[in-house]
Amino acid sequence: MMGVQGQQQGRLFYLGVDINKRVRKDHPLRRVKEVIDFDFAYSEVKDCYGGNGNVSVPPPVIFKLMLLLIFYNVRSERELMSTLPERIDWLWFLGYDLDFQIPNHSVLSKARKKWGAEVFESFFERIVMQCIEAGLLDGRKIFIDSSLVDANASNNSVIDSKKLKHQLHKRYKTLEARLEEKSESVDPSRGYVKKNGRYISSTDPDAAIVNRGKAKLSYQVHRAVDGQKEIITATDVTPGDVNEAHLMLPLLKKHHETTGIKAEAVVADSKYGTIDNFLACHDVGIRAHIPDLRETAAKRTEKSGIFSEHRFEYDPKTDTYRCPGGNVLKPKSLHMDRQSRDYAAPKKTCAACQLRHQCTKNKSGRTIKRHLRQEDLDRMREASRSALAKQDIKTRQHLMERSFARSVRYGFDQARWRGLWRMRIQEYLVCAIQNIQVLIKHVFKPKRGIVTQPLATGTVSMASILSMVAAVGDFLHSLIKLNYVVNEA
Ligand code: SF4
């Protein structure tokens, strides 16, 4: 008989409602709650609060609210708070009851301002440590890459700071004050320099215009990922126009500080294959599995019909080069700023050379640049062409793309807030969540071969189907054999 729904009438009281029972056993938030101890927030932020005045929302609850915001990629804090009373699982996760007074959305922005990005960095580092304790991190081979993130500002907000019209405008004075504030907050030890200081967004001065097909205000996220289970071990955010190669060493340093494990090999794409990076890796004893930029440049030179530097043979005994024309290039000028020396043949020799059109377009003849630490560089470059390095470079592409693609689920590709330090908070939370996901997967891994679900009556398991197929096969085989024996007889 068909059931008919009566007129819906809300009950005045609900007795015996256990919010804990309403959240399923394998709910992801239940697992997060079991794995992560949010009480650490009390000790982390205790100095940010005074002894008197209004009682704040407990810091672990604020942390959980921020985590929900990113985990479910909720558009805004207002939306999070207005959705909260409708979500039993969120209420349970926060330790709230059904009729609990929901805090105002502003508690989150106030807490961010009060705590700063360091608290969130510390949270991220704690998760990395938990991953190490769970045996999910090897730490010896690190993959590095960066990705652009759209800033939370319109292109229309960009102004040319050199135009007098803008400088005379009232709004520019406020912007200038903010810029001064910003430059104080930028830590030069982080290893980056913003390229474009002329065009500035008046709504988010930390973001930079990046033109990759389409000009956009962007930030750049830099990550170091461990090869074993793809745990993010170090991360940083810079304005979008920063050269990512400058961030390689700071990331390696952060990886070491956070994990306590020294990387033995770093894997990155050709943009990181600079002389400085190769030599820095050499000095700290790290293998650089990075495609050599010089190789690409040499191929390009050969393609254009000019001899590449590979064609010039160096003789360490005489400290000279021998060119394809068989002439000697002797050391000339020394450039301390770029740590290199120029080698050249006499001007007259090059002028009279028959191979000149294949060697140089310069009227004074061909010059070869040699770095003062060329032997170390050559050794590092040689290692970057090994079979293992090539394999790592291949792996890197998919591994890093996966890491960034997973972050898109948490809204990583769009800045939620404005300002570099807020962007860092967003990135720490996204990376922490990604690592938590790996941790949960590992901790709650189903035990293999112990429990098998009993089959319902009338259903046939795959194993029994396979055994039936095997029995039929055996039967046919014996029939064929019998037929063969009869024919033989
Ligand atoms: S142009 Fe000069 S450097 Fe080049 S092959 Fe001729 S002599 Fe040698």
Coordinates of C-alpha atoms and ligand atoms in Angstrom, one line a residue:
M1 CA 0.0 0.0 0.0
M2 CA 1.3 3.4 -0.9
G3 CA 2.2 5.7 2.0
V4 CA 0.8 9.2 2.0
Q5 CA 2.8 12.0 3.7
G6 CA 0.8 13.9 6.2
Q7 CA 0.9 17.7 6.6
Q8 CA 4.3 18.7 7.7
Q9 CA 4.4 20.3 11.1
G10 CA 7.6 21.2 13.0
R11 CA 8.0 19.7 16.4
L12 CA 8.5 22.0 19.3
F13 CA 11.0 19.8 21.0
Y14 CA 13.2 17.0 19.9
L15 CA 14.2 14.7 22.7
G16 CA 16.9 12.1 22.5
V17 CA 18.6 13.5 19.4
D18 CA 22.2 12.5 19.5
I19 CA 24.1 14.7 17.0
N20 CA 27.1 12.3 17.1
K21 CA 24.9 9.5 15.8
R22 CA 23.7 11.6 13.0
V23 CA 27.2 11.8 11.5
R24 CA 28.1 8.7 9.6
K25 CA 31.0 6.5 10.8
D26 CA 33.2 7.2 7.8
H27 CA 32.5 10.9 7.5
P28 CA 35.7 12.7 6.4
L29 CA 35.3 15.2 9.2
R30 CA 35.0 12.4 11.8
R31 CA 38.4 11.2 10.5
V32 CA 39.9 14.7 10.5
K33 CA 38.8 15.1 14.1
E34 CA 40.3 11.7 15.1
V35 CA 43.6 12.4 13.5
I36 CA 44.2 16.1 14.2
D37 CA 44.4 17.6 17.7
F38 CA 43.2 21.2 17.3
D39 CA 43.9 22.1 20.9
F40 CA 47.4 23.0 19.9
A41 CA 45.8 26.4 18.9
Y42 CA 45.5 27.4 22.6
S43 CA 49.2 27.5 23.1
E44 CA 50.0 28.9 19.7
V45 CA 47.8 32.0 20.0
K46 CA 47.8 32.6 23.8
D47 CA 50.0 35.7 23.5
C48 CA 47.4 37.3 21.1
Y49 CA 44.8 37.6 23.8
G50 CA 44.7 39.7 27.0
G51 CA 43.4 38.7 30.4
N52 CA 40.3 41.0 30.4
G53 CA 37.6 42.0 28.1
N54 CA 35.2 40.0 25.9
V55 CA 35.6 36.3 25.9
S56 CA 36.7 35.1 22.4
V57 CA 35.5 32.2 20.4
P58 CA 37.9 29.3 21.4
P59 CA 40.9 29.3 19.0
P60 CA 40.4 25.6 18.1
V61 CA 36.9 26.4 16.9
I62 CA 38.2 29.3 14.8
F63 CA 40.8 26.9 13.2
K64 CA 38.1 24.4 12.5
L65 CA 35.9 27.1 10.9
M66 CA 38.8 28.1 8.6
L67 CA 39.4 24.5 7.7
L68 CA 35.7 24.1 6.8
L69 CA 35.9 27.2 4.7
I70 CA 38.7 25.7 2.6
F71 CA 37.8 22.0 2.8
Y72 CA 34.3 22.6 1.4
N73 CA 35.5 25.6 -0.8
V74 CA 32.8 27.8 0.7
R75 CA 32.7 31.1 -1.2
S76 CA 32.8 33.4 1.7
E77 CA 32.8 33.5 5.5
R78 CA 29.3 35.0 5.5
E79 CA 28.1 32.0 3.5
L80 CA 29.9 29.6 5.9
M81 CA 28.2 31.1 8.9
S82 CA 24.7 31.2 7.2
T83 CA 25.1 27.5 6.1
L84 CA 26.4 26.3 9.4
P85 CA 23.0 25.9 11.2
E86 CA 21.9 23.7 8.3
R87 CA 24.8 21.3 8.5
I88 CA 24.7 18.8 11.3
D89 CA 28.2 17.4 10.4
W90 CA 29.8 20.8 10.5
L91 CA 28.1 21.6 13.9
W92 CA 29.3 18.2 15.3
F93 CA 32.8 18.9 13.9
L94 CA 32.9 22.2 15.7
G95 CA 31.6 20.7 18.9
Y96 CA 28.4 22.8 18.7
D97 CA 24.9 21.7 19.5
L98 CA 21.8 22.2 17.2
D99 CA 20.7 25.3 19.1
F100 CA 24.2 26.8 19.6
Q101 CA 24.7 30.5 19.0
I102 CA 26.6 30.8 15.7
P103 CA 29.4 33.3 15.9
N104 CA 29.5 36.3 13.6
H105 CA 31.5 35.9 10.4
S106 CA 33.9 38.7 11.4
V107 CA 35.5 36.5 14.0
L108 CA 37.5 34.8 11.3
S109 CA 39.0 37.9 9.7
K110 CA 39.7 39.4 13.2
A111 CA 41.5 36.2 14.2
R112 CA 43.6 36.1 11.0
K113 CA 44.7 39.7 11.6
K114 CA 45.4 39.0 15.3
W115 CA 47.3 35.7 14.8
G116 CA 49.2 36.4 11.5
A117 CA 50.3 33.8 9.0
E118 CA 52.9 32.2 11.3
V119 CA 50.2 30.4 13.3
F120 CA 48.9 28.8 10.1
E121 CA 52.4 27.9 9.0
S122 CA 53.0 26.2 12.3
F123 CA 49.7 24.2 11.7
F124 CA 50.9 23.2 8.3
E125 CA 54.3 22.1 9.8
R126 CA 52.6 20.1 12.5
I127 CA 50.7 18.1 9.9
V128 CA 54.0 17.5 8.0
M129 CA 55.4 16.1 11.3
Q130 CA 52.5 13.8 11.7
C131 CA 53.0 12.5 8.2
I132 CA 56.7 11.8 9.1
E133 CA 55.6 9.9 12.2
A134 CA 53.2 7.9 10.1
G135 CA 56.0 6.9 7.8
L136 CA 54.5 8.8 4.8
L137 CA 57.6 10.9 4.0
D138 CA 61.0 9.9 2.7
G139 CA 62.3 13.5 2.4
R140 CA 65.4 12.6 0.3
K141 CA 64.0 13.4 -3.1
I142 CA 62.1 16.7 -3.5
F143 CA 60.0 17.9 -6.4
I144 CA 59.6 21.6 -6.9
D145 CA 57.3 23.7 -9.1
S146 CA 55.2 26.8 -9.0
S147 CA 51.7 27.8 -10.2
L148 CA 49.9 31.1 -10.7
V149 CA 46.9 32.0 -8.6
D150 CA 44.4 34.7 -9.7
A151 CA 44.4 37.7 -7.3
N152 CA 41.2 38.9 -5.7
A153 CA 41.4 42.2 -7.6
S154 CA 40.2 43.5 -11.0
N155 CA 42.6 44.5 -13.8
N156 CA 40.8 47.8 -13.7
S157 CA 42.4 48.6 -10.4
V158 CA 45.9 48.7 -12.0
I159 CA 47.4 52.1 -12.2
D160 CA 50.7 53.4 -13.6
S161 CA 52.5 54.8 -10.6
K162 CA 54.8 56.9 -12.8
K163 CA 51.9 59.0 -14.2
L164 CA 51.7 62.4 -12.7
K165 CA 47.9 62.3 -12.9
H166 CA 47.8 59.4 -10.5
Q167 CA 50.4 60.8 -8.2
L168 CA 48.4 64.0 -7.7
H169 CA 45.2 62.0 -7.0
K170 CA 44.1 61.7 -3.4
R171 CA 43.8 58.0 -3.5
Y172 CA 47.4 57.6 -4.6
K173 CA 48.6 59.0 -1.3
T174 CA 46.7 56.3 0.6
L175 CA 48.1 53.7 -1.8
E176 CA 51.6 55.0 -1.4
A177 CA 51.3 54.6 2.4
R178 CA 50.1 51.0 2.0
L179 CA 53.0 50.3 -0.4
E180 CA 55.5 51.5 2.2
E181 CA 53.8 49.3 4.8
K182 CA 54.1 46.4 2.3
S183 CA 57.7 46.9 1.6
E184 CA 58.5 46.7 5.3
S185 CA 56.5 43.5 5.5
V186 CA 58.4 41.8 2.6
D187 CA 61.3 39.7 4.0
P188 CA 64.3 39.9 1.6
S189 CA 65.6 36.6 3.0
R190 CA 62.6 34.9 1.3
G191 CA 64.6 35.2 -1.9
Y192 CA 62.5 37.1 -4.3
V193 CA 62.3 40.5 -6.0
K194 CA 59.2 41.9 -7.6
K195 CA 60.0 42.7 -11.2
N196 CA 57.3 45.2 -12.1
G197 CA 57.1 48.0 -9.6
R198 CA 55.5 50.5 -12.0
Y199 CA 52.0 49.0 -12.5
I200 CA 50.3 48.5 -9.2
S201 CA 46.8 47.4 -8.3
S202 CA 45.2 49.9 -6.0
T203 CA 43.0 47.2 -4.4
D204 CA 45.8 44.6 -3.9
P205 CA 49.3 46.1 -4.3
D206 CA 51.0 42.8 -3.4
A207 CA 49.7 41.1 -6.6
A208 CA 51.5 41.6 -9.9
I209 CA 50.4 41.8 -13.5
V210 CA 51.5 38.6 -15.3
N211 CA 50.9 38.2 -19.0
R212 CA 50.7 34.6 -20.1
G213 CA 48.4 34.9 -23.0
K214 CA 46.1 37.3 -21.0
A215 CA 47.3 39.9 -18.6
K216 CA 46.1 39.1 -15.1
L217 CA 46.8 40.2 -11.5
S218 CA 48.4 37.2 -10.0
Y219 CA 50.2 35.6 -7.1
Q220 CA 52.6 32.7 -7.5
V221 CA 52.5 29.6 -5.3
H222 CA 55.8 27.6 -4.9
R223 CA 55.8 24.1 -3.5
A224 CA 58.2 21.3 -2.6
V225 CA 56.6 17.9 -2.7
D226 CA 58.1 14.7 -1.4
G227 CA 58.2 11.8 -3.9
Q228 CA 57.0 9.0 -1.6
K229 CA 53.3 9.9 -0.9
E230 CA 53.2 13.3 -2.4
I231 CA 53.3 15.1 0.9
I232 CA 53.8 18.9 0.5
T233 CA 56.8 19.7 2.8
A234 CA 57.4 23.4 2.0
T235 CA 55.4 26.1 0.4
D236 CA 55.6 29.9 -0.2
V237 CA 53.7 32.6 -2.0
T238 CA 55.1 35.5 -3.9
P239 CA 53.8 38.2 -6.3
G240 CA 53.0 36.5 -9.7
D241 CA 56.0 38.1 -11.6
V242 CA 58.7 36.7 -9.4
N243 CA 61.3 34.4 -11.0
E244 CA 60.5 31.0 -9.7
A245 CA 64.2 29.9 -9.9
H246 CA 65.0 32.3 -7.0
L247 CA 62.6 30.3 -4.8
M248 CA 64.3 26.9 -5.1
L249 CA 66.9 27.4 -2.3
P250 CA 64.4 28.9 0.1
L251 CA 62.1 26.0 -0.4
L252 CA 64.9 23.5 0.1
K253 CA 65.8 25.3 3.3
K254 CA 62.2 25.3 4.5
H255 CA 61.9 21.6 3.7
H256 CA 65.0 20.9 5.8
E257 CA 63.8 23.0 8.7
T258 CA 60.3 21.5 8.8
T259 CA 61.2 17.8 8.2
G260 CA 64.7 17.7 9.7
I261 CA 65.6 15.6 6.6
K262 CA 68.3 16.8 4.2
A263 CA 67.2 16.4 0.6
E264 CA 69.7 14.4 -1.5
A265 CA 68.1 15.3 -4.9
V266 CA 66.0 18.1 -6.1
V267 CA 63.8 17.7 -9.2
A268 CA 62.5 20.7 -11.1
D269 CA 61.8 21.9 -14.6
S270 CA 64.2 23.8 -16.9
K271 CA 63.2 27.2 -15.5
Y272 CA 65.1 26.3 -12.3
G273 CA 68.2 25.2 -14.2
T274 CA 70.2 28.4 -13.6
I275 CA 73.9 28.6 -12.9
D276 CA 73.2 29.9 -9.3
N277 CA 70.9 26.9 -8.6
F278 CA 73.3 24.3 -9.9
L279 CA 76.2 25.8 -8.0
A280 CA 74.2 26.2 -4.8
C281 CA 73.1 22.5 -5.0
H282 CA 76.7 21.6 -5.6
D283 CA 77.8 23.4 -2.5
V284 CA 75.3 21.7 -0.2
G285 CA 75.8 18.3 -1.8
I286 CA 72.3 18.0 -3.4
R287 CA 71.9 16.3 -6.8
A288 CA 70.1 18.7 -9.2
H289 CA 67.8 16.7 -11.5
I290 CA 66.9 19.7 -13.6
P291 CA 67.0 20.0 -17.4
D292 CA 70.0 22.1 -18.4
L293 CA 69.0 25.5 -19.8
R294 CA 72.3 25.6 -21.6
E295 CA 71.5 22.5 -23.6
T296 CA 68.2 24.1 -24.8
A297 CA 70.1 27.3 -25.7
A298 CA 72.8 25.4 -27.5
K299 CA 70.2 23.5 -29.6
R300 CA 68.5 26.9 -30.5
T301 CA 71.9 28.3 -31.5
E302 CA 72.7 25.4 -33.8
K303 CA 69.2 25.6 -35.3
S304 CA 69.9 29.2 -36.2
G305 CA 73.0 28.1 -38.2
I306 CA 75.6 29.3 -35.6
F307 CA 78.1 27.1 -33.8
S308 CA 77.1 26.4 -30.2
E309 CA 79.6 26.5 -27.4
H310 CA 79.9 22.7 -27.4
R311 CA 82.0 23.0 -30.6
F312 CA 84.7 24.9 -28.7
E313 CA 87.2 22.6 -26.9
Y314 CA 88.6 23.8 -23.6
D315 CA 92.2 22.9 -22.7
P316 CA 92.7 23.2 -18.9
K317 CA 96.5 23.1 -19.2
T318 CA 96.8 26.2 -21.2
D319 CA 93.4 27.7 -20.1
T320 CA 92.4 28.3 -23.7
Y321 CA 89.7 27.2 -26.1
R322 CA 90.2 25.8 -29.6
C323 CA 87.5 26.8 -32.0
P324 CA 86.0 24.8 -35.0
G325 CA 88.4 26.7 -37.3
G326 CA 91.4 25.4 -35.3
N327 CA 92.4 28.7 -33.8
V328 CA 93.1 29.4 -30.1
L329 CA 90.8 31.6 -28.0
K330 CA 92.7 33.1 -25.0
P331 CA 91.3 34.5 -21.8
K332 CA 90.3 38.2 -22.1
S333 CA 88.1 40.3 -19.8
L334 CA 87.0 39.1 -16.3
H335 CA 83.4 39.9 -15.2
M336 CA 83.2 39.6 -11.4
D337 CA 79.5 40.6 -11.4
R338 CA 78.5 37.5 -13.4
Q339 CA 81.5 35.5 -12.2
S340 CA 82.8 34.7 -15.7
R341 CA 85.7 35.3 -18.0
D342 CA 85.6 36.0 -21.8
Y343 CA 87.7 34.0 -24.2
A344 CA 88.4 35.3 -27.8
A345 CA 90.6 34.8 -30.8
P346 CA 92.5 37.9 -32.2
K347 CA 90.1 40.1 -34.1
K348 CA 92.1 39.7 -37.3
T349 CA 91.9 35.9 -37.1
C350 CA 88.1 35.9 -36.9
A351 CA 87.9 38.5 -39.7
A352 CA 89.9 36.3 -42.0
C353 CA 88.2 33.0 -41.0
Q354 CA 86.2 31.1 -43.7
L355 CA 83.8 29.8 -41.0
R356 CA 83.0 33.2 -39.7
H357 CA 79.4 33.3 -41.1
Q358 CA 78.7 30.1 -39.1
C359 CA 80.4 31.3 -36.0
T360 CA 79.4 34.8 -35.3
K361 CA 77.7 38.0 -36.5
N362 CA 79.8 40.2 -34.3
K363 CA 82.3 42.3 -36.1
S364 CA 84.9 41.9 -33.3
G365 CA 84.8 38.1 -33.6
R366 CA 83.4 35.3 -31.4
T367 CA 83.6 35.4 -27.6
I368 CA 83.1 32.4 -25.3
K369 CA 82.0 32.9 -21.7
R370 CA 83.4 30.6 -19.1
H371 CA 82.2 30.6 -15.5
L372 CA 84.9 30.8 -12.8
R373 CA 83.5 27.5 -11.4
Q374 CA 82.9 25.9 -14.7
E375 CA 84.2 22.5 -13.6
D376 CA 81.6 22.3 -10.8
L377 CA 79.0 23.4 -13.2
D378 CA 79.9 20.8 -15.8
R379 CA 79.8 18.1 -13.1
M380 CA 76.3 19.1 -12.0
R381 CA 75.1 19.4 -15.6
E382 CA 76.5 16.0 -16.4
A383 CA 74.6 14.5 -13.4
S384 CA 71.4 16.1 -14.6
R385 CA 71.6 14.2 -17.9
S386 CA 71.9 10.7 -16.2
A387 CA 69.2 8.1 -16.7
L388 CA 67.9 8.5 -13.1
A389 CA 67.7 12.3 -13.5
K390 CA 65.7 11.9 -16.8
Q391 CA 63.3 9.4 -15.1
D392 CA 62.8 11.9 -12.2
I393 CA 62.2 14.8 -14.6
K394 CA 59.5 12.7 -16.3
T395 CA 57.9 11.8 -13.0
R396 CA 58.0 15.5 -11.9
Q397 CA 55.6 16.7 -14.5
H398 CA 52.7 14.4 -13.5
L399 CA 53.5 14.6 -9.8
M400 CA 53.5 18.4 -9.6
E401 CA 50.5 18.7 -11.9
R402 CA 48.6 16.3 -9.6
S403 CA 49.5 18.3 -6.5
F404 CA 48.2 21.5 -8.0
A405 CA 45.2 19.9 -9.6
R406 CA 44.1 18.4 -6.2
S407 CA 44.4 21.9 -4.7
V408 CA 41.8 23.3 -7.2
R409 CA 39.2 21.4 -5.2
Y410 CA 40.0 23.6 -2.3
G411 CA 39.8 26.9 -4.3
F412 CA 43.6 27.2 -4.6
D413 CA 43.5 28.8 -8.1
Q414 CA 41.7 32.0 -6.8
A415 CA 42.8 34.2 -4.0
R416 CA 40.1 34.5 -1.3
W417 CA 41.6 37.5 0.4
R418 CA 43.9 40.4 -0.5
G419 CA 47.5 40.8 0.5
L420 CA 50.5 38.5 0.5
W421 CA 50.3 37.4 4.1
R422 CA 46.6 36.4 3.7
M423 CA 47.5 34.5 0.5
R424 CA 50.1 32.6 2.6
I425 CA 47.4 31.7 5.1
Q426 CA 45.2 30.3 2.3
E427 CA 48.1 28.3 0.9
Y428 CA 49.1 26.9 4.3
L429 CA 45.5 25.8 4.9
V430 CA 45.2 24.2 1.4
C431 CA 48.5 22.4 1.8
A432 CA 47.6 21.2 5.3
I433 CA 44.3 19.8 4.0
Q434 CA 46.0 18.0 1.1
N435 CA 48.4 16.4 3.6
I436 CA 45.6 15.6 6.0
Q437 CA 43.9 13.7 3.1
V438 CA 47.0 11.5 2.6
L439 CA 47.3 11.0 6.3
I440 CA 43.7 10.0 6.7
K441 CA 43.9 7.6 3.7
H442 CA 46.9 6.0 5.4
V443 CA 45.5 5.8 8.9
F444 CA 42.1 4.4 7.8
K445 CA 43.5 2.1 5.2
P446 CA 41.2 -1.0 5.0
K447 CA 42.9 -4.1 6.3
R448 CA 43.5 -6.5 3.5
G449 CA 42.3 -10.1 3.4
I450 CA 40.9 -10.2 7.0
V451 CA 37.2 -9.3 6.7
T452 CA 35.1 -10.3 3.7
Q453 CA 31.5 -9.2 3.5
P454 CA 29.0 -12.2 3.5
L455 CA 27.1 -12.4 0.3
A456 CA 23.4 -12.0 0.2
T457 CA 21.3 -15.0 -0.7
G458 CA 21.0 -15.4 -4.5
T459 CA 24.2 -13.4 -5.3
V460 CA 27.2 -15.0 -6.9
S461 CA 30.8 -13.9 -6.1
M462 CA 33.4 -13.2 -8.7
A463 CA 35.6 -16.0 -7.3
S464 CA 32.8 -18.6 -7.7
I465 CA 32.2 -17.3 -11.3
L466 CA 35.9 -17.8 -12.1
S467 CA 36.0 -21.3 -10.5
M468 CA 32.9 -22.2 -12.6
V469 CA 34.6 -21.0 -15.8
A470 CA 37.7 -23.0 -14.9
A471 CA 35.7 -26.2 -14.3
V472 CA 33.9 -25.8 -17.6
G473 CA 37.3 -25.3 -19.3
D474 CA 38.6 -28.5 -17.7
F475 CA 35.6 -30.4 -18.8
L476 CA 35.9 -29.3 -22.4
H477 CA 39.6 -30.0 -22.3
S478 CA 39.0 -33.6 -21.2
L479 CA 36.3 -34.0 -23.9
I480 CA 38.8 -33.0 -26.6
K481 CA 41.4 -35.3 -25.1
L482 CA 38.9 -38.3 -25.1
N483 CA 38.0 -37.6 -28.8
Y484 CA 41.7 -37.6 -29.7
V485 CA 42.2 -40.9 -27.9
V486 CA 39.2 -42.5 -29.7
N487 CA 40.4 -41.3 -33.1
E488 CA 43.9 -42.6 -32.4
A489 CA 42.4 -46.0 -31.5
Ligands
SF4_1 S1 85.3 33.0 -36.5 FE1 87.0 33.1 -35.1 S2 86.3 31.8 -33.4 FE2 85.0 31.4 -35.1 S3 85.9 29.6 -36.1 FE3 86.7 31.4 -37.1 S4 88.5 31.9 -36.1 FE4 87.4 30.5 -34.8

